[in-house]
Amino acid sequence: MRSFHTIEDVHRAARRRLPKMVTGFVDGGADGEWTLRANEAAFDGVTFRPRNLVDVGHRRTGVTVFGEELPTPVMLAPAGLARLVHAEGELDAARGAGRQGAVFAVSIASSRSLEDIADAASGPLWFQLYLWKSRDLLASLVERARGAGYQALCLTIDVPIVGKRPRDLRNGMTIPPRISVGSALDAAVHPRWLYGLARGDKITFSNLVGLAEGDDAVALGTYVNTQLIDPSAGWEELEWLRDLWDGPLVVKGILTPEDAQRAIAAGADGVVVSNHGGRQLDGAPPSLEALPGVVSAVGDHTEVFIDGGVRRGGDVVKAVALGAKAVLIGRPWFWGLAANGADG
């Protein structure tokens, strides 16, 4: 860890430990990946206006989120199947986040169950879900999250269908990974990853086990894509979820003031300005560019968060200065997990 001075150092270490198909899965975006690149470039286009000889002897990074004091405005964004990059997967992510007092938003597509993750965690947890067709399934997941002690729900609304990701298609990436003739050599030169892949439980969507014929990731993924995804979901579904959950409810995937206002009107307590890390709709605006409009529209009434392109402390400061309460990171925590588990 002493050799890691920037997120780029961590990213390089992760790439050394992972085969190309997994690196592409984590790093890739939709279609031409314009939005993926634009997310980071937007931060580079914002500069500070420093004022000197001001007393900065006492500095703090703490922030209050939904009434809870947190030591950092950096949270772990929901991202599925973390066991692809490390044998402990989300369990180590929860341990690492807990050591820093950071919120961990657990994905509904996690490779470990939401209960097992809660058992491993020592910090605050949010649970992320989608507005799938089955209200019975969603209600059961909400009840499980409540029973496991999750403090907030994070509803992702920007996946009416799954975006096309050319890197995965070119690399032959499947869930779970299948070692083909073409990928065998690449996998062979990453023995630590192969060992982690073979160690312990199979890679699957653990929160959904028991829903389809077969509990492997292929069967469950097919079930989600054919039976659960609901391209017709509307704001009334959010209102239904609001009635089901009495804790903080955050809507993720907001890019316009109009959608932010609709989310608040439907009962949301917070919004995440997000384009899904550039993984869904290529050509969507960078999150940072969309942030000021959303803050102006709802910032006095709700808590606004942002993800997409955050790579260093200066990026966090820029986002907070533009009105965000805190930021969420996705790829960076995957890179850290791959590089060195909970410590990473």
Tab-separated table of C-alpha atoms in Angstrom:
chain	number	residue	atom	x	y	z
A	1	MET	CA	0.000	0.000	0.000
A	2	ARG	CA	2.907	2.379	0.557
A	3	SER	CA	3.521	2.425	-3.203
A	4	PHE	CA	-0.004	3.727	-3.850
A	5	HIS	CA	0.036	7.519	-3.941
A	6	THR	CA	-2.793	8.182	-6.409
A	7	ILE	CA	-5.812	6.344	-7.746
A	8	GLU	CA	-3.810	5.793	-10.933
A	9	ASP	CA	-1.310	3.754	-8.890
A	10	VAL	CA	-4.161	1.649	-7.538
A	11	HIS	CA	-5.621	1.228	-11.016
A	12	ARG	CA	-2.295	-0.019	-12.390
A	13	ALA	CA	-2.014	-2.531	-9.561
A	14	ALA	CA	-5.551	-3.758	-10.249
A	15	ARG	CA	-4.808	-4.214	-13.956
A	16	ARG	CA	-1.759	-6.300	-13.096
A	17	ARG	CA	-3.892	-8.628	-10.978
A	18	LEU	CA	-6.875	-9.027	-13.313
A	19	PRO	CA	-7.248	-10.631	-16.737
A	20	LYS	CA	-8.213	-8.415	-19.650
A	21	MET	CA	-11.846	-9.526	-19.757
A	22	VAL	CA	-12.418	-8.560	-16.095
A	23	THR	CA	-10.519	-5.287	-16.429
A	24	GLY	CA	-12.655	-4.441	-19.439
A	25	PHE	CA	-15.827	-5.276	-17.524
A	26	VAL	CA	-14.878	-2.912	-14.692
A	27	ASP	CA	-13.378	-0.105	-16.767
A	28	GLY	CA	-15.670	-0.168	-19.801
A	29	GLY	CA	-18.645	1.954	-20.742
A	30	ALA	CA	-21.501	1.980	-23.206
A	31	ASP	CA	-21.055	2.212	-26.978
A	32	GLY	CA	-18.285	4.699	-27.894
A	33	GLU	CA	-17.576	5.503	-24.211
A	34	TRP	CA	-17.899	9.257	-24.763
A	35	THR	CA	-19.815	9.777	-21.519
A	36	LEU	CA	-17.298	7.621	-19.649
A	37	ARG	CA	-14.462	9.918	-20.759
A	38	ALA	CA	-16.503	13.089	-20.349
A	39	ASN	CA	-17.188	12.333	-16.677
A	40	GLU	CA	-13.517	12.686	-15.805
A	41	ALA	CA	-12.879	15.514	-18.262
A	42	ALA	CA	-15.632	17.595	-16.646
A	43	PHE	CA	-13.682	17.698	-13.388
A	44	ASP	CA	-10.543	18.762	-15.260
A	45	GLY	CA	-12.494	21.686	-16.692
A	46	VAL	CA	-13.374	23.134	-13.271
A	47	THR	CA	-10.765	25.276	-11.515
A	48	PHE	CA	-10.478	26.624	-7.992
A	49	ARG	CA	-10.570	30.307	-7.031
A	50	PRO	CA	-8.131	30.318	-4.115
A	51	ARG	CA	-8.172	33.006	-1.441
A	52	ASN	CA	-4.991	33.055	0.632
A	53	LEU	CA	-4.024	34.150	4.165
A	54	VAL	CA	-7.234	32.691	5.549
A	55	ASP	CA	-7.076	30.692	8.778
A	56	VAL	CA	-7.179	27.009	7.784
A	57	GLY	CA	-5.544	25.723	10.932
A	58	HIS	CA	-8.573	23.638	11.838
A	59	ARG	CA	-9.814	21.490	8.976
A	60	ARG	CA	-12.453	18.783	8.869
A	61	THR	CA	-13.807	16.519	6.172
A	62	GLY	CA	-16.911	15.399	8.037
A	63	VAL	CA	-20.406	15.722	6.624
A	64	THR	CA	-23.928	15.164	7.918
A	65	VAL	CA	-26.031	12.851	5.748
A	66	PHE	CA	-29.665	12.317	6.719
A	67	GLY	CA	-28.857	13.463	10.221
A	68	GLU	CA	-25.858	11.155	10.688
A	69	GLU	CA	-22.356	12.539	11.141
A	70	LEU	CA	-19.886	10.884	8.761
A	71	PRO	CA	-16.112	11.419	8.759
A	72	THR	CA	-15.878	11.589	4.969
A	73	PRO	CA	-17.975	12.868	2.051
A	74	VAL	CA	-16.871	9.856	-0.020
A	75	MET	CA	-19.194	6.856	-0.315
A	76	LEU	CA	-18.982	3.531	-2.116
A	77	ALA	CA	-21.441	3.432	-5.005
A	78	PRO	CA	-23.501	0.303	-5.713
A	79	ALA	CA	-21.662	-2.020	-8.118
A	80	GLY	CA	-22.460	-5.674	-8.642
A	81	LEU	CA	-20.433	-8.881	-8.600
A	82	ALA	CA	-17.388	-7.637	-6.714
A	83	ARG	CA	-16.193	-11.227	-6.348
A	84	LEU	CA	-15.075	-10.970	-9.955
A	85	VAL	CA	-12.095	-8.931	-8.772
A	86	HIS	CA	-11.426	-10.390	-5.304
A	87	ALA	CA	-12.341	-13.601	-3.510
A	88	GLU	CA	-13.935	-11.743	-0.566
A	89	GLY	CA	-15.832	-9.377	-2.837
A	90	GLU	CA	-18.338	-7.122	-1.107
A	91	LEU	CA	-17.376	-8.475	2.310
A	92	ASP	CA	-13.953	-6.841	2.073
A	93	ALA	CA	-15.502	-3.730	0.553
A	94	ALA	CA	-17.755	-3.437	3.610
A	95	ARG	CA	-14.795	-3.957	5.935
A	96	GLY	CA	-12.717	-1.316	4.185
A	97	ALA	CA	-15.563	1.204	4.075
A	98	GLY	CA	-16.313	0.598	7.737
A	99	ARG	CA	-12.743	1.404	8.762
A	100	GLN	CA	-13.185	4.861	7.223
A	101	GLY	CA	-16.762	5.345	8.409
A	102	ALA	CA	-17.860	5.600	4.770
A	103	VAL	CA	-21.317	4.692	3.510
A	104	PHE	CA	-21.385	1.507	1.415
A	105	ALA	CA	-24.323	1.362	-0.996
A	106	VAL	CA	-24.736	-2.367	-1.596
A	107	SER	CA	-25.902	-3.456	-5.042
A	108	ILE	CA	-28.914	-5.697	-5.474
A	109	ALA	CA	-26.612	-7.578	-7.887
A	110	SER	CA	-23.954	-8.197	-5.244
A	111	SER	CA	-22.109	-11.497	-5.282
A	112	ARG	CA	-22.591	-11.800	-1.521
A	113	SER	CA	-25.963	-11.648	0.171
A	114	LEU	CA	-27.099	-8.400	1.731
A	115	GLU	CA	-27.227	-10.170	5.109
A	116	ASP	CA	-23.654	-11.472	4.878
A	117	ILE	CA	-22.448	-8.016	3.873
A	118	ALA	CA	-24.240	-6.475	6.851
A	119	ASP	CA	-22.566	-8.994	9.148
A	120	ALA	CA	-19.140	-7.964	7.813
A	121	ALA	CA	-19.817	-4.218	7.943
A	122	SER	CA	-19.017	-1.785	10.714
A	123	GLY	CA	-20.122	1.359	8.893
A	124	PRO	CA	-23.414	2.651	7.501
A	125	LEU	CA	-25.097	0.691	4.694
A	126	TRP	CA	-27.534	1.632	1.950
A	127	PHE	CA	-29.277	-0.967	-0.207
A	128	GLN	CA	-29.680	-0.364	-3.933
A	129	LEU	CA	-32.480	-1.764	-6.043
A	130	TYR	CA	-34.316	-1.339	-9.346
A	131	LEU	CA	-38.013	-0.960	-10.109
A	132	TRP	CA	-38.495	-4.477	-11.416
A	133	LYS	CA	-41.860	-5.917	-12.434
A	134	SER	CA	-42.406	-8.088	-9.369
A	135	ARG	CA	-43.611	-5.979	-6.463
A	136	ASP	CA	-43.587	-9.069	-4.265
A	137	LEU	CA	-39.862	-9.554	-4.925
A	138	LEU	CA	-39.090	-5.891	-4.286
A	139	ALA	CA	-41.116	-5.911	-1.086
A	140	SER	CA	-39.247	-8.971	0.154
A	141	LEU	CA	-35.881	-7.338	-0.605
A	142	VAL	CA	-36.913	-4.164	1.206
A	143	GLU	CA	-37.965	-6.219	4.212
A	144	ARG	CA	-34.647	-8.096	4.153
A	145	ALA	CA	-32.752	-4.801	4.044
A	146	ARG	CA	-34.773	-3.476	6.958
A	147	GLY	CA	-34.142	-6.628	8.955
A	148	ALA	CA	-30.395	-6.502	8.260
A	149	GLY	CA	-30.127	-2.909	9.491
A	150	TYR	CA	-29.650	-0.969	6.258
A	151	GLN	CA	-30.204	2.729	6.866
A	152	ALA	CA	-31.367	3.873	3.419
A	153	LEU	CA	-32.642	2.645	0.083
A	154	CYS	CA	-30.952	3.775	-3.132
A	155	LEU	CA	-33.239	3.340	-6.133
A	156	THR	CA	-31.475	3.310	-9.511
A	157	ILE	CA	-33.772	4.490	-12.307
A	158	ASP	CA	-31.507	4.731	-15.384
A	159	VAL	CA	-31.556	1.092	-16.524
A	160	PRO	CA	-34.822	0.523	-18.417
A	161	ILE	CA	-32.719	-1.881	-20.489
A	162	VAL	CA	-29.043	-2.806	-20.159
A	163	GLY	CA	-26.659	-0.680	-22.235
A	164	LYS	CA	-24.457	-2.165	-24.945
A	165	ARG	CA	-20.859	-2.502	-23.736
A	166	PRO	CA	-18.516	-3.285	-26.655
A	167	ARG	CA	-15.501	-4.096	-24.458
A	168	ASP	CA	-17.351	-7.027	-22.924
A	169	LEU	CA	-18.441	-8.237	-26.359
A	170	ARG	CA	-14.908	-8.014	-27.773
A	171	ASN	CA	-13.344	-9.694	-24.728
A	172	GLY	CA	-15.912	-12.490	-24.569
A	173	MET	CA	-16.810	-11.488	-20.998
A	174	THR	CA	-19.520	-13.640	-19.458
A	175	ILE	CA	-21.039	-13.869	-15.979
A	176	PRO	CA	-19.620	-15.974	-14.455
A	177	PRO	CA	-16.340	-15.833	-16.430
A	178	ARG	CA	-15.727	-18.807	-18.682
A	179	ILE	CA	-12.152	-19.573	-19.593
A	180	SER	CA	-12.094	-20.080	-23.356
A	181	VAL	CA	-9.195	-20.979	-25.627
A	182	GLY	CA	-8.783	-17.290	-26.405
A	183	SER	CA	-8.712	-16.167	-22.775
A	184	ALA	CA	-6.816	-19.116	-21.293
A	185	LEU	CA	-3.351	-17.595	-21.700
A	186	ASP	CA	-4.432	-14.270	-20.232
A	187	ALA	CA	-5.993	-16.053	-17.267
A	188	ALA	CA	-2.931	-18.253	-16.805
A	189	VAL	CA	-0.656	-15.263	-16.243
A	190	HIS	CA	-2.966	-14.080	-13.444
A	191	PRO	CA	-2.752	-17.065	-11.062
A	192	ARG	CA	-3.869	-15.069	-8.007
A	193	TRP	CA	-7.103	-14.143	-9.768
A	194	LEU	CA	-7.632	-17.731	-10.917
A	195	TYR	CA	-7.152	-18.939	-7.366
A	196	GLY	CA	-9.666	-16.412	-6.087
A	197	LEU	CA	-12.126	-17.413	-8.795
A	198	ALA	CA	-11.914	-21.064	-7.799
A	199	ARG	CA	-11.941	-20.389	-4.066
A	200	GLY	CA	-15.161	-20.516	-2.075
A	201	ASP	CA	-18.663	-20.006	-3.392
A	202	LYS	CA	-19.533	-19.729	-7.057
A	203	ILE	CA	-20.013	-16.286	-8.547
A	204	THR	CA	-23.704	-15.473	-8.740
A	205	PHE	CA	-26.293	-12.849	-7.816
A	206	SER	CA	-26.611	-13.963	-4.206
A	207	ASN	CA	-29.606	-11.783	-3.319
A	208	LEU	CA	-31.674	-13.449	-6.044
A	209	VAL	CA	-30.874	-17.107	-5.386
A	210	GLY	CA	-34.012	-19.234	-5.489
A	211	LEU	CA	-35.894	-17.123	-8.029
A	212	ALA	CA	-35.086	-19.046	-11.218
A	213	GLU	CA	-34.432	-22.599	-12.322
A	214	GLY	CA	-30.812	-22.807	-11.303
A	215	ASP	CA	-28.910	-20.502	-8.976
A	216	ASP	CA	-25.945	-19.768	-11.252
A	217	ALA	CA	-25.354	-16.270	-12.579
A	218	VAL	CA	-26.419	-17.185	-16.113
A	219	ALA	CA	-29.831	-18.468	-15.011
A	220	LEU	CA	-30.420	-15.541	-12.667
A	221	GLY	CA	-29.162	-12.976	-15.182
A	222	THR	CA	-31.477	-14.384	-17.825
A	223	TYR	CA	-34.372	-14.289	-15.376
A	224	VAL	CA	-33.703	-10.634	-14.555
A	225	ASN	CA	-33.369	-9.579	-18.199
A	226	THR	CA	-36.435	-11.475	-19.409
A	227	GLN	CA	-38.809	-11.468	-16.444
A	228	LEU	CA	-37.919	-8.594	-14.126
A	229	ILE	CA	-36.645	-5.573	-16.069
A	230	ASP	CA	-39.546	-3.199	-16.612
A	231	PRO	CA	-39.060	-0.568	-19.359
A	232	SER	CA	-42.549	0.763	-18.615
A	233	ALA	CA	-41.905	1.693	-14.947
A	234	GLY	CA	-43.084	5.188	-14.011
A	235	TRP	CA	-42.997	7.587	-11.092
A	236	GLU	CA	-45.982	5.873	-9.487
A	237	GLU	CA	-43.676	2.917	-8.768
A	238	LEU	CA	-41.464	5.237	-6.740
A	239	GLU	CA	-44.519	6.374	-4.790
A	240	TRP	CA	-45.326	2.724	-4.039
A	241	LEU	CA	-41.770	2.154	-2.789
A	242	ARG	CA	-41.993	5.286	-0.648
A	243	ASP	CA	-45.013	3.821	1.137
A	244	LEU	CA	-43.074	0.622	1.752
A	245	TRP	CA	-39.959	2.190	3.321
A	246	ASP	CA	-39.947	4.652	6.194
A	247	GLY	CA	-36.231	5.464	6.126
A	248	PRO	CA	-34.252	7.725	3.795
A	249	LEU	CA	-34.967	7.025	0.112
A	250	VAL	CA	-32.445	8.158	-2.512
A	251	VAL	CA	-33.056	8.137	-6.279
A	252	LYS	CA	-29.964	7.530	-8.404
A	253	GLY	CA	-29.721	8.320	-12.111
A	254	ILE	CA	-30.903	11.948	-12.106
A	255	LEU	CA	-29.479	14.231	-14.819
A	256	THR	CA	-32.101	16.973	-15.204
A	257	PRO	CA	-33.806	19.426	-12.853
A	258	GLU	CA	-37.171	18.130	-14.040
A	259	ASP	CA	-36.454	14.531	-13.020
A	260	ALA	CA	-35.035	15.718	-9.700
A	261	GLN	CA	-38.268	17.587	-8.979
A	262	ARG	CA	-40.369	14.583	-9.998
A	263	ALA	CA	-38.339	12.343	-7.677
A	264	ILE	CA	-38.840	14.676	-4.721
A	265	ALA	CA	-42.548	15.015	-5.472
A	266	ALA	CA	-42.829	11.217	-5.477
A	267	GLY	CA	-41.267	11.007	-2.012
A	268	ALA	CA	-37.477	10.862	-2.434
A	269	ASP	CA	-35.330	12.302	0.343
A	270	GLY	CA	-32.226	12.603	-1.819
A	271	VAL	CA	-31.007	12.254	-5.401
A	272	VAL	CA	-27.762	11.068	-6.955
A	273	VAL	CA	-26.757	12.969	-10.076
A	274	SER	CA	-25.456	10.083	-12.150
A	275	ASN	CA	-25.167	8.682	-15.655
A	276	HIS	CA	-24.306	5.201	-14.351
A	277	GLY	CA	-20.607	5.828	-14.847
A	278	GLY	CA	-21.127	6.038	-18.594
A	279	ARG	CA	-22.230	2.402	-18.676
A	280	GLN	CA	-25.812	2.898	-19.872
A	281	LEU	CA	-26.587	5.769	-22.261
A	282	ASP	CA	-23.585	7.015	-24.204
A	283	GLY	CA	-24.096	10.674	-25.024
A	284	ALA	CA	-25.624	11.465	-21.638
A	285	PRO	CA	-24.132	14.618	-20.078
A	286	PRO	CA	-21.266	14.365	-17.591
A	287	SER	CA	-22.576	14.176	-14.051
A	288	LEU	CA	-20.625	17.231	-12.885
A	289	GLU	CA	-22.130	19.386	-15.654
A	290	ALA	CA	-25.629	18.301	-14.632
A	291	LEU	CA	-25.027	18.897	-10.918
A	292	PRO	CA	-25.555	22.693	-10.636
A	293	GLY	CA	-28.961	22.577	-12.356
A	294	VAL	CA	-30.177	19.817	-10.067
A	295	VAL	CA	-28.884	21.612	-6.975
A	296	SER	CA	-30.659	24.808	-8.044
A	297	ALA	CA	-33.896	22.907	-8.556
A	298	VAL	CA	-34.050	20.861	-5.345
A	299	GLY	CA	-31.014	21.615	-3.216
A	300	ASP	CA	-33.001	23.563	-0.633
A	301	HIS	CA	-35.396	20.654	-0.140
A	302	THR	CA	-33.231	17.544	-0.367
A	303	GLU	CA	-29.723	16.153	-0.211
A	304	VAL	CA	-27.925	15.937	-3.545
A	305	PHE	CA	-25.114	13.475	-4.241
A	306	ILE	CA	-23.052	12.767	-7.354
A	307	ASP	CA	-21.102	9.932	-8.932
A	308	GLY	CA	-19.155	9.524	-12.159
A	309	GLY	CA	-15.537	10.513	-12.801
A	310	VAL	CA	-14.435	11.207	-9.202
A	311	ARG	CA	-10.755	10.226	-9.036
A	312	ARG	CA	-9.039	12.403	-6.419
A	313	GLY	CA	-9.616	14.595	-3.417
A	314	GLY	CA	-9.739	17.741	-5.515
A	315	ASP	CA	-12.657	16.244	-7.453
A	316	VAL	CA	-14.524	15.727	-4.191
A	317	VAL	CA	-13.954	19.367	-3.226
A	318	LYS	CA	-15.183	20.556	-6.635
A	319	ALA	CA	-18.366	18.498	-6.360
A	320	VAL	CA	-19.075	19.710	-2.827
A	321	ALA	CA	-18.349	23.322	-3.823
A	322	LEU	CA	-20.902	22.975	-6.626
A	323	GLY	CA	-23.574	21.835	-4.204
A	324	ALA	CA	-23.198	18.090	-3.645
A	325	LYS	CA	-23.502	16.798	-0.098
A	326	ALA	CA	-21.116	13.922	-0.875
A	327	VAL	CA	-19.779	11.851	-3.776
A	328	LEU	CA	-20.021	8.169	-4.609
A	329	ILE	CA	-17.194	6.231	-6.228
A	330	GLY	CA	-17.625	3.031	-8.244
A	331	ARG	CA	-14.658	1.928	-10.329
A	332	PRO	CA	-12.099	3.274	-7.804
A	333	TRP	CA	-13.321	0.970	-5.027
A	334	PHE	CA	-13.285	-1.969	-7.416
A	335	TRP	CA	-9.683	-1.128	-8.310
A	336	GLY	CA	-8.743	-0.863	-4.647
A	337	LEU	CA	-10.452	-4.146	-3.859
A	338	ALA	CA	-8.623	-5.886	-6.694
A	339	ALA	CA	-5.294	-4.356	-5.671
A	340	ASN	CA	-5.369	-5.192	-1.966
A	341	GLY	CA	-8.716	-6.324	-0.595
A	342	ALA	CA	-10.186	-4.363	2.332
A	343	ASP	CA	-7.008	-2.304	2.737
A	344	GLY	CA	-7.148	-1.347	-0.927
